[in-house]
PDB file of C-alpha atoms in Angstrom:
ATOM      1  CA  UNK Q  77      11.411  22.772  16.389  1.00 61.00           C
ATOM      2  CA  UNK Q  78      10.470  20.396  18.839  1.00 76.00           C
ATOM      3  CA  UNK Q  79       6.875  20.259  20.515  1.00 73.00           C
ATOM      4  CA  UNK Q  80       5.495  18.756  23.546  1.00 81.00           C
ATOM      5  CA  UNK Q  81       2.293  17.685  23.779  1.00 82.00           C
ATOM      6  CA  UNK Q  82      -0.292  16.842  26.698  1.00 88.00           C
ATOM      7  CA  UNK Q  83      -1.921  14.193  24.813  1.00 89.00           C
ATOM      8  CA  UNK Q  84      -0.846  10.661  24.521  1.00 88.00           C
ATOM      9  CA  UNK Q  85      -0.010   9.439  21.035  1.00 90.00           C
ATOM     10  CA  UNK Q  86      -1.153   6.033  19.817  1.00 95.00           C
ATOM     11  CA  UNK Q  87       1.005   3.787  17.368  1.00 97.00           C
ATOM     12  CA  UNK Q  88      -0.173   3.773  13.676  1.00 98.00           C
ATOM     13  CA  UNK Q  89       0.079   0.663  11.685  1.00 98.00           C
ATOM     14  CA  UNK Q  90      -1.028  -0.348   8.194  1.00 98.00           C
ATOM     15  CA  UNK Q  91      -2.111  -3.797   6.835  1.00 98.00           C
ATOM     16  CA  UNK Q  92      -2.408  -5.050   3.216  1.00 98.00           C
ATOM     17  CA  UNK Q  93      -5.201  -7.481   2.124  1.00 98.00           C
ATOM     18  CA  UNK Q  94      -4.070  -9.391  -0.905  1.00 98.00           C
ATOM     19  CA  UNK Q  95      -6.880 -11.214  -2.820  1.00 96.00           C
ATOM     20  CA  UNK Q  96      -6.676 -13.103  -6.006  1.00 96.00           C
ATOM     21  CA  UNK Q  97      -9.294 -12.697  -8.779  1.00 93.00           C
ATOM     22  CA  UNK Q  98      -9.821 -16.434  -9.484  1.00 94.00           C
ATOM     23  CA  UNK Q  99     -12.812 -18.227  -9.564  1.00 93.00           C
ATOM     24  CA  UNK Q 100     -12.183 -19.340  -6.236  1.00 94.00           C
ATOM     25  CA  UNK Q 101     -10.478 -16.307  -4.724  1.00 95.00           C
ATOM     26  CA  UNK Q 102      -7.636 -16.470  -2.110  1.00 97.00           C
ATOM     27  CA  UNK Q 103      -6.215 -14.063   0.262  1.00 98.00           C
ATOM     28  CA  UNK Q 104      -2.285 -13.951   1.523  1.00 98.00           C
ATOM     29  CA  UNK Q 105      -1.970 -14.295   4.933  1.00 98.00           C
ATOM     30  CA  UNK Q 106       1.590 -14.437   7.118  1.00 98.00           C
ATOM     31  CA  UNK Q 107       1.876 -16.297  10.271  1.00 98.00           C
ATOM     32  CA  UNK Q 108       3.373 -14.280  12.930  1.00 98.00           C
ATOM     33  CA  UNK Q 109       6.888 -15.193  13.841  1.00 97.00           C
ATOM     34  CA  UNK Q 110       6.648 -13.113  17.242  1.00 96.00           C
ATOM     35  CA  UNK Q 111       4.558 -12.048  20.070  1.00 96.00           C
ATOM     36  CA  UNK Q 112       1.862 -11.040  20.275  1.00 97.00           C
ATOM     37  CA  UNK Q 113      -0.150 -13.881  18.573  1.00 97.00           C
ATOM     38  CA  UNK Q 114       3.083 -15.815  17.803  1.00 98.00           C
ATOM     39  CA  UNK Q 115       2.149 -18.504  15.329  1.00 98.00           C
ATOM     40  CA  UNK Q 116      -1.189 -17.024  14.430  1.00 98.00           C
ATOM     41  CA  UNK Q 117      -2.222 -15.848  10.855  1.00 98.00           C
ATOM     42  CA  UNK Q 118      -2.642 -12.192  10.190  1.00 98.00           C
ATOM     43  CA  UNK Q 119      -2.364  -9.676   7.228  1.00 98.00           C
ATOM     44  CA  UNK Q 120       0.995  -8.672   6.197  1.00 98.00           C
ATOM     45  CA  UNK Q 121       1.471  -5.243   8.155  1.00 98.00           C
ATOM     46  CA  UNK Q 122       3.320  -3.033  10.434  1.00 98.00           C
ATOM     47  CA  UNK Q 123       4.326   0.083  12.171  1.00 98.00           C
ATOM     48  CA  UNK Q 124       4.462   3.312  10.225  1.00 98.00           C
ATOM     49  CA  UNK Q 125       7.806   4.954   9.760  1.00 98.00           C
ATOM     50  CA  UNK Q 126       7.681   8.926  10.408  1.00 96.00           C
ATOM     51  CA  UNK Q 127       8.464   9.823   6.777  1.00 97.00           C
ATOM     52  CA  UNK Q 128       5.786   7.697   4.879  1.00 98.00           C
ATOM     53  CA  UNK Q 129       1.985   7.674   4.361  1.00 98.00           C
ATOM     54  CA  UNK Q 130      -0.077   4.918   5.398  1.00 98.00           C
ATOM     55  CA  UNK Q 131      -0.613   3.543   2.034  1.00 98.00           C
ATOM     56  CA  UNK Q 132       3.193   3.662   1.685  1.00 98.00           C
ATOM     57  CA  UNK Q 133       3.626   1.590   4.970  1.00 98.00           C
ATOM     58  CA  UNK Q 134       1.297  -1.141   3.667  1.00 98.00           C
ATOM     59  CA  UNK Q 135       2.886  -1.607   0.624  1.00 98.00           C
ATOM     60  CA  UNK Q 136       6.316  -1.624   1.980  1.00 98.00           C
ATOM     61  CA  UNK Q 137       5.236  -3.926   4.992  1.00 98.00           C
ATOM     62  CA  UNK Q 138       3.862  -6.381   2.142  1.00 98.00           C
ATOM     63  CA  UNK Q 139       6.998  -6.578   0.640  1.00 98.00           C
ATOM     64  CA  UNK Q 140       9.225  -6.900   3.478  1.00 98.00           C
ATOM     65  CA  UNK Q 141       6.970  -9.816   4.969  1.00 98.00           C
ATOM     66  CA  UNK Q 142       6.233 -11.834   1.773  1.00 98.00           C
ATOM     67  CA  UNK Q 143       8.463 -10.612  -1.147  1.00 98.00           C
ATOM     68  CA  UNK Q 144       5.065  -9.604  -3.049  1.00 98.00           C
ATOM     69  CA  UNK Q 145       5.186  -6.063  -4.569  1.00 98.00           C
ATOM     70  CA  UNK Q 146       2.124  -4.424  -5.441  1.00 97.00           C
ATOM     71  CA  UNK Q 147       1.452  -0.556  -6.336  1.00 96.00           C
ATOM     72  CA  UNK Q 148      -2.397  -0.199  -6.658  1.00 95.00           C
ATOM     73  CA  UNK Q 149      -4.045  -0.457  -3.137  1.00 96.00           C
ATOM     74  CA  UNK Q 150      -7.360   0.637  -1.952  1.00 94.00           C
ATOM     75  CA  UNK Q 151      -7.961   1.920   1.707  1.00 96.00           C
ATOM     76  CA  UNK Q 152     -10.755  -0.239   3.261  1.00 96.00           C
ATOM     77  CA  UNK Q 153     -10.922   1.746   6.750  1.00 97.00           C
ATOM     78  CA  UNK Q 154      -9.061   2.721  10.138  1.00 98.00           C
ATOM     79  CA  UNK Q 155      -9.440   0.472  12.971  1.00 98.00           C
ATOM     80  CA  UNK Q 156      -9.323   1.719  16.344  1.00 98.00           C
ATOM     81  CA  UNK Q 157     -10.830  -0.598  18.863  1.00 97.00           C
ATOM     82  CA  UNK Q 158      -9.067   0.419  22.278  1.00 96.00           C
ATOM     83  CA  UNK Q 159      -7.889  -3.106  22.877  1.00 95.00           C
ATOM     84  CA  UNK Q 160      -6.891  -4.336  19.342  1.00 96.00           C
ATOM     85  CA  UNK Q 161      -3.358  -4.570  20.113  1.00 96.00           C
ATOM     86  CA  UNK Q 162      -2.099  -5.803  23.557  1.00 96.00           C
ATOM     87  CA  UNK Q 163       1.368  -3.999  22.865  1.00 95.00           C
ATOM     88  CA  UNK Q 164      -0.627  -0.710  23.691  1.00 96.00           C
ATOM     89  CA  UNK Q 165      -3.226   1.853  22.008  1.00 96.00           C
ATOM     90  CA  UNK Q 166      -2.652   1.027  18.204  1.00 98.00           C
ATOM     91  CA  UNK Q 167      -4.789   2.534  15.235  1.00 98.00           C
ATOM     92  CA  UNK Q 168      -4.248   0.691  12.065  1.00 98.00           C
ATOM     93  CA  UNK Q 169      -5.314   1.699   8.460  1.00 98.00           C
ATOM     94  CA  UNK Q 170      -6.137  -1.069   6.127  1.00 98.00           C
ATOM     95  CA  UNK Q 171      -5.991  -1.450   2.329  1.00 98.00           C
ATOM     96  CA  UNK Q 172      -6.735  -3.907  -0.405  1.00 96.00           C
ATOM     97  CA  UNK Q 173      -4.799  -5.049  -3.420  1.00 96.00           C
ATOM     98  CA  UNK Q 174      -5.790  -7.453  -6.085  1.00 94.00           C
ATOM     99  CA  UNK Q 175      -3.777  -9.933  -8.066  1.00 96.00           C
ATOM    100  CA  UNK Q 176      -5.074 -12.158 -11.061  1.00 96.00           C
ATOM    101  CA  UNK Q 177      -3.753 -15.223  -9.331  1.00 97.00           C
ATOM    102  CA  UNK Q 178      -1.336 -16.136  -6.348  1.00 97.00           C
ATOM    103  CA  UNK Q 179       2.055 -15.319  -6.551  1.00 97.00           C
ATOM    104  CA  UNK Q 180       5.028 -17.177  -5.068  1.00 97.00           C
ATOM    105  CA  UNK Q 181       5.426 -15.723  -1.475  1.00 98.00           C
ATOM    106  CA  UNK Q 182       7.722 -16.529   1.465  1.00 97.00           C
ATOM    107  CA  UNK Q 183       7.604 -15.453   5.123  1.00 97.00           C
ATOM    108  CA  UNK Q 184      10.450 -13.011   5.684  1.00 96.00           C
ATOM    109  CA  UNK Q 185      11.447 -10.380   8.261  1.00 96.00           C
ATOM    110  CA  UNK Q 186       9.158 -10.823  11.259  1.00 94.00           C
ATOM    111  CA  UNK Q 187       6.809 -13.262   9.237  1.00 96.00           C
ATOM    112  CA  UNK Q 188       7.560 -17.111  10.060  1.00 97.00           C
ATOM    113  CA  UNK Q 189       5.616 -18.135   6.968  1.00 98.00           C
ATOM    114  CA  UNK Q 190       3.466 -16.536   4.167  1.00 98.00           C
ATOM    115  CA  UNK Q 191       0.661 -18.475   2.404  1.00 98.00           C
ATOM    116  CA  UNK Q 192      -2.585 -18.207   0.129  1.00 98.00           C
ATOM    117  CA  UNK Q 193      -5.919 -19.394   1.863  1.00 98.00           C
ATOM    118  CA  UNK Q 194      -9.395 -19.652  -0.129  1.00 97.00           C
ATOM    119  CA  UNK Q 195     -11.715 -16.913   1.271  1.00 94.00           C
ATOM    120  CA  UNK Q 196     -13.925 -19.922   2.367  1.00 92.00           C
ATOM    121  CA  UNK Q 197     -11.286 -21.716   4.350  1.00 96.00           C
ATOM    122  CA  UNK Q 198      -9.820 -19.027   6.448  1.00 97.00           C
ATOM    123  CA  UNK Q 199      -7.833 -19.885   9.782  1.00 98.00           C
ATOM    124  CA  UNK Q 200      -8.672 -17.754  12.899  1.00 98.00           C
ATOM    125  CA  UNK Q 201      -7.164 -14.547  12.541  1.00 98.00           C
ATOM    126  CA  UNK Q 202      -4.949 -12.469  15.001  1.00 98.00           C
ATOM    127  CA  UNK Q 203      -5.739  -9.027  16.297  1.00 98.00           C
ATOM    128  CA  UNK Q 204      -9.038  -7.573  14.754  1.00 98.00           C
ATOM    129  CA  UNK Q 205      -8.374  -9.053  11.421  1.00 98.00           C
ATOM    130  CA  UNK Q 206     -11.357 -10.927  11.293  1.00 98.00           C
ATOM    131  CA  UNK Q 207     -13.276  -7.456  11.690  1.00 97.00           C
ATOM    132  CA  UNK Q 208     -11.235  -6.351   8.630  1.00 98.00           C
ATOM    133  CA  UNK Q 209     -11.909  -9.167   6.560  1.00 97.00           C
ATOM    134  CA  UNK Q 210     -15.471  -8.786   6.755  1.00 95.00           C
ATOM    135  CA  UNK Q 211     -15.529  -5.279   5.615  1.00 95.00           C
ATOM    136  CA  UNK Q 212     -13.083  -6.236   2.844  1.00 95.00           C
ATOM    137  CA  UNK Q 213     -15.806  -9.010   1.427  1.00 91.00           C
ATOM    138  CA  UNK Q 214     -18.391  -6.706   1.678  1.00 90.00           C
ATOM    139  CA  UNK Q 215     -16.497  -4.022  -0.422  1.00 85.00           C
ATOM    140  CA  UNK Q 216     -14.684  -6.484  -2.781  1.00 78.00           C
ATOM    141  CA  UNK Q 217     -17.259  -6.301  -5.611  1.00 70.00           C
ATOM    142  CA  UNK Q 218     -17.605  -2.432  -5.745  1.00 72.00           C
ATOM    143  CA  UNK Q 219     -13.780  -2.256  -5.927  1.00 63.00           C
ATOM    144  CA  UNK Q 220     -13.283  -4.961  -8.473  1.00 59.00           C
ATOM    145  CA  UNK Q 221     -15.955  -3.357 -10.463  1.00 54.00           C
ATOM    146  CA  UNK Q 222     -13.809  -0.056 -10.471  1.00 49.00           C
ATOM    147  CA  UNK Q 223     -16.352   1.989  -8.393  1.00 47.00           C
ATOM    148  CA  UNK Q 224     -13.476   3.126  -5.939  1.00 41.00           C
TER     149      UNK Q 224
END
């Protein structure tokens, strides 16, 4: 049964922030291969397929863009600034995953590169990913401690 709606529908994406549990934690970033923000660093992520949850989308996009597989992710929040994506109205749901140490990754799909960065030495981030990173850092300790 088809429906017609009077209301515009935004696009939905999911991002996956992967951080190591090392003494000097690192975060996995991809270098974008296409516009917008071609050449800039961002969290692995992408558009939601109609038959998946945002959690499944984050896990799928992480693997498609870096080759890294995870199963346990924690929702950080939804990000909906009107101008967060120059392609149009887009809402993202960000997830956090932990790894004991950095695994081998490579840029796949629409990611030109994938690399691990020390949390203390992050490059400028695309979209609103700096805002997401601030939220991640404020919640990391409670998630690592098992409170979520």
